Amino acid sequence: MPTIFRGDESYDVPERLPVLPLRDVVLFPYMVIPLLVGRQASLAAVESALAADRWVFLVAQRNGEIQEPAASQLYRVGVIGRVLQISRLPNGTTKVLLEGVARARVTRYAPTDALLRATIVPAPFVEWRADDAEADAMARRVTSLFEEYVGLHRRLPPEVVALVQGSESRDRLAFATAAHLQVRHSLRQQLLESESCPALIERLVAMLTSEIEILRLERKIENDVRGSLFQNQREFYLQEQLKAIHRELGQEDSDDFEELEATIAAKGLPQQARERADRELRKLRRTPPLSPESTVGRNYLDWLLGLPWTERTDDMLDVARAQAVLDEDHFGLHDVKDRILDYIAVLALVGKLEGPILCLVGPPGVGKTSLGRSIARALGRRFARMSLGGVRDEAEIRGHRRTYIGALPGRVIQAMRRAEVVNPVVLLDEVDKMGQDWRGDPAAALLEVLDPEQNRAFSDHYLEVEYDLSQVLFITTANSLSQVPDPLRDRMEIIRLPGYVDHEKHAIARQYLVPRQLRTHGLDPGLVTISPEALVEIARGYTREAGVRELERRIARVARKLARRIAAEPGVSPGPIAIGTDDLKGLLGVRQYDEDATLLEDRVGVATGLAFTSVGGELLEIEVAVVRGRGRLQLTGTLGDVLKESAGAALSYARSRASMLGVDPDFARARDIHVHIPAGATPKDGPSAGIAIAAALVSALTGAAVRGDTAMTGEVTLRGRVLPIGGLKEKLVAARRGGISRVIIPAANARELEEISADILEGLELHPVASMDQVLSLALRPERRIDQRATMTSPDVAH
């Protein structure tokens, strides 16, 4: 049984002691601490010590997170302790009061069933001589450093210094100092494992010096932060006092107001706007910062100063360059390009020209919106776009009054702020899609914007000052002018963009769409070739449109399929790929549109008309059937009022000319006439199908077939006159697209043929007419007359 010594006392301790592992705690000799013991092995060690002579071995764990540590997870140097007191707590844990007696070293850990026992040998510290002056100096050094350490540390009470200074010996002083150091338990274990008291003292000096430096730095950072906060609070308090003094004197000044004043002076505002800005700034100075009026006034000044008043870009007046830019971005569209080039040429001569108001009208997908951006690039101007589709509030154009919460300027002023210059190109997109309700009519608000005589003094409800829009080049787009009010239409120069014919679609696809879609889908345009025949087949068999949007979607689908093929073979370098007409079915599926050969056949009671819709020109098949009845006229096919009236006028014309046509004058009494225009689900209206209805009706009554290669358009009167129609260019495009070779048009529209490009007229035989007699002579084939009496006997139908 080894003997241990502590000062003048000696104890006989068993060689094998129960082990009590400590988590994040290192116990030193002469130290008394309370512990809460809850682990089963620790409780067994305490019970074993109480059953014997209360001796237990206290050793720290290497990792405090381990719940049941093994022998390898414990340090080899610990303290022999004595259980002074034990008490049971209601929650099942045990509170033990332990005293460290002497240091010991473990030679062997021996685990048993319930606890861990250790074979120990005493490891006393090597003491200094009692008369060693160096030892006294080191002890005083430790005491001085510890006192400073406690003074800087917030979690150590000042009473600890007196406790340490009252130590009776140097070793007690060292142990007490080490026990109260707030460092990691691994560092405290190093202190416990020191070979001698001098080594322990030296480690304490080094550790205290390091900790004091860290604490000083922390205290300095804390003082700096506190000083900064105090300085900010002090400045805020003084600023508030200064504001109060200025308010009492009727004066107020700040850097923000000075900056606003300098901006107003440097902005170059017109006289009216300058006076308004100065007045708003004076009002803002007198307004309390926390008042809602302050925010409203500041937002108003920000908008007023954010608008361009004198800033402008220099126009590029090189006509040749502009021509190259327009041709680079768009194929065809000669009318628009000529108008822009004329504008640039005049601008180069006169230096200043009030911006024209151009309205691009055409079906979807012909490039109206993108053309606006191209025009801006050709002129070297900024570009801003406003979408007017679905706008129903007049305030969207003119802005809201500042009395409303969240008020803003209208879209016109917002577009000018985005452009940042006074002479941008502003595109008003979908001007025909605006609506109106109880909040006002936005189309009426546009009258001032698009009038060159008025927009030099445009007034926005939010700004309440005049703003000059005369240098802006406004471009509007629409699919149809039928929804545009006449006063607004009168202020715009109408430029129609007809649908593309096949060769134009082929050129656009080859020059623009195919390279763009191949690059978008990660393919090299130099390796993929789509034959001209395949492009024509895509345009004719998979699309039915006036523009090229659906054509581009089909080309994009081809590019996706090719990209998928290449991605399915990773690591293989793709070679040249050629796409022909035979490959389209595998890439795009079955053909979506077949050319109806029956439309070009001569038929009785069926005529081909031409219609102009918001998506371009369309072929209109008009069917008339004459059956036994009581003289009733039936119209089907979702027809509008105007189209119904045209059918009535055609019937009255046929009745008035019955004798000349060789028809019984009383045919209307015993026959019902049914006029049908497919497709039934598509609404149709307008007067231009009048002569086609009349021709089909006369054909059904006389039995003479209508030529299938002929299409016609024109309004008919009761006297048989043929009146002019609109959308001739688009209708001719539709006729050529449908394979029609002969077109009958009103004589009054013949003058428009000079403005239609030769590409559209190529292959069309045009016949201007002024009366229905001319129409019938051109459209009917008398030699293919069917015996009307024979056909009326059995099936009760003549057509």
PDB file of N, CA and C in Angstrom, residues 143 159-170 172-173 176:
ATOM      1  N   THR A 143       1.599  35.709  -8.879  1.00  0.00           N
ATOM      2  CA  THR A 143       0.536  36.402  -8.136  1.00  0.00           C
ATOM      3  C   THR A 143       0.164  37.713  -8.831  1.00  0.00           C
ATOM      4  N   GLU A 159     -12.675  38.212  -5.396  1.00  0.00           N
ATOM      5  CA  GLU A 159     -12.312  37.457  -4.186  1.00  0.00           C
ATOM      6  C   GLU A 159     -11.330  36.339  -4.466  1.00  0.00           C
ATOM      7  N   VAL A 160     -11.250  35.889  -5.711  1.00  0.00           N
ATOM      8  CA  VAL A 160     -10.329  34.805  -6.052  1.00  0.00           C
ATOM      9  C   VAL A 160      -8.884  35.243  -5.825  1.00  0.00           C
ATOM     10  N   VAL A 161      -8.586  36.513  -6.059  1.00  0.00           N
ATOM     11  CA  VAL A 161      -7.211  37.009  -5.874  1.00  0.00           C
ATOM     12  C   VAL A 161      -6.796  36.867  -4.412  1.00  0.00           C
ATOM     13  N   ALA A 162      -7.664  37.241  -3.498  1.00  0.00           N
ATOM     14  CA  ALA A 162      -7.340  37.112  -2.070  1.00  0.00           C
ATOM     15  C   ALA A 162      -7.157  35.659  -1.672  1.00  0.00           C
ATOM     16  N   LEU A 163      -7.969  34.768  -2.265  1.00  0.00           N
ATOM     17  CA  LEU A 163      -7.845  33.348  -1.955  1.00  0.00           C
ATOM     18  C   LEU A 163      -6.491  32.810  -2.390  1.00  0.00           C
ATOM     19  N   VAL A 164      -6.040  33.225  -3.555  1.00  0.00           N
ATOM     20  CA  VAL A 164      -4.739  32.740  -4.056  1.00  0.00           C
ATOM     21  C   VAL A 164      -3.596  33.351  -3.259  1.00  0.00           C
ATOM     22  N   GLN A 165      -3.711  34.640  -2.984  1.00  0.00           N
ATOM     23  CA  GLN A 165      -2.642  35.297  -2.232  1.00  0.00           C
ATOM     24  C   GLN A 165      -2.516  34.746  -0.813  1.00  0.00           C
ATOM     25  N   GLY A 166      -3.566  34.161  -0.265  1.00  0.00           N
ATOM     26  CA  GLY A 166      -3.511  33.598   1.084  1.00  0.00           C
ATOM     27  C   GLY A 166      -2.980  32.190   1.142  1.00  0.00           C
ATOM     28  N   SER A 167      -2.458  31.676   0.035  1.00  0.00           N
ATOM     29  CA  SER A 167      -1.921  30.310   0.025  1.00  0.00           C
ATOM     30  C   SER A 167      -0.717  30.221   0.958  1.00  0.00           C
ATOM     31  N   GLU A 168      -0.586  29.094   1.698  1.00  0.00           N
ATOM     32  CA  GLU A 168       0.446  28.933   2.717  1.00  0.00           C
ATOM     33  C   GLU A 168       1.786  28.542   2.124  1.00  0.00           C
ATOM     34  N   SER A 169       1.796  27.978   0.931  1.00  0.00           N
ATOM     35  CA  SER A 169       3.051  27.510   0.343  1.00  0.00           C
ATOM     36  C   SER A 169       3.052  27.805  -1.142  1.00  0.00           C
ATOM     37  N   ARG A 170       4.257  27.625  -1.730  1.00  0.00           N
ATOM     38  CA  ARG A 170       4.374  27.907  -3.145  1.00  0.00           C
ATOM     39  C   ARG A 170       3.563  26.916  -3.988  1.00  0.00           C
ATOM     40  N   ARG A 172       0.819  25.317  -3.102  1.00  0.00           N
ATOM     41  CA  ARG A 172      -0.589  25.648  -3.005  1.00  0.00           C
ATOM     42  C   ARG A 172      -0.927  26.882  -3.867  1.00  0.00           C
ATOM     43  N   LEU A 173      -0.008  27.853  -3.898  1.00  0.00           N
ATOM     44  CA  LEU A 173      -0.201  29.025  -4.743  1.00  0.00           C
ATOM     45  C   LEU A 173      -0.306  28.622  -6.213  1.00  0.00           C
ATOM     46  N   ALA A 176      -3.631  26.621  -6.809  1.00  0.00           N
ATOM     47  CA  ALA A 176      -4.800  27.496  -6.771  1.00  0.00           C
ATOM     48  C   ALA A 176      -4.877  28.356  -8.037  1.00  0.00           C
TER      49      ALA A 176
END
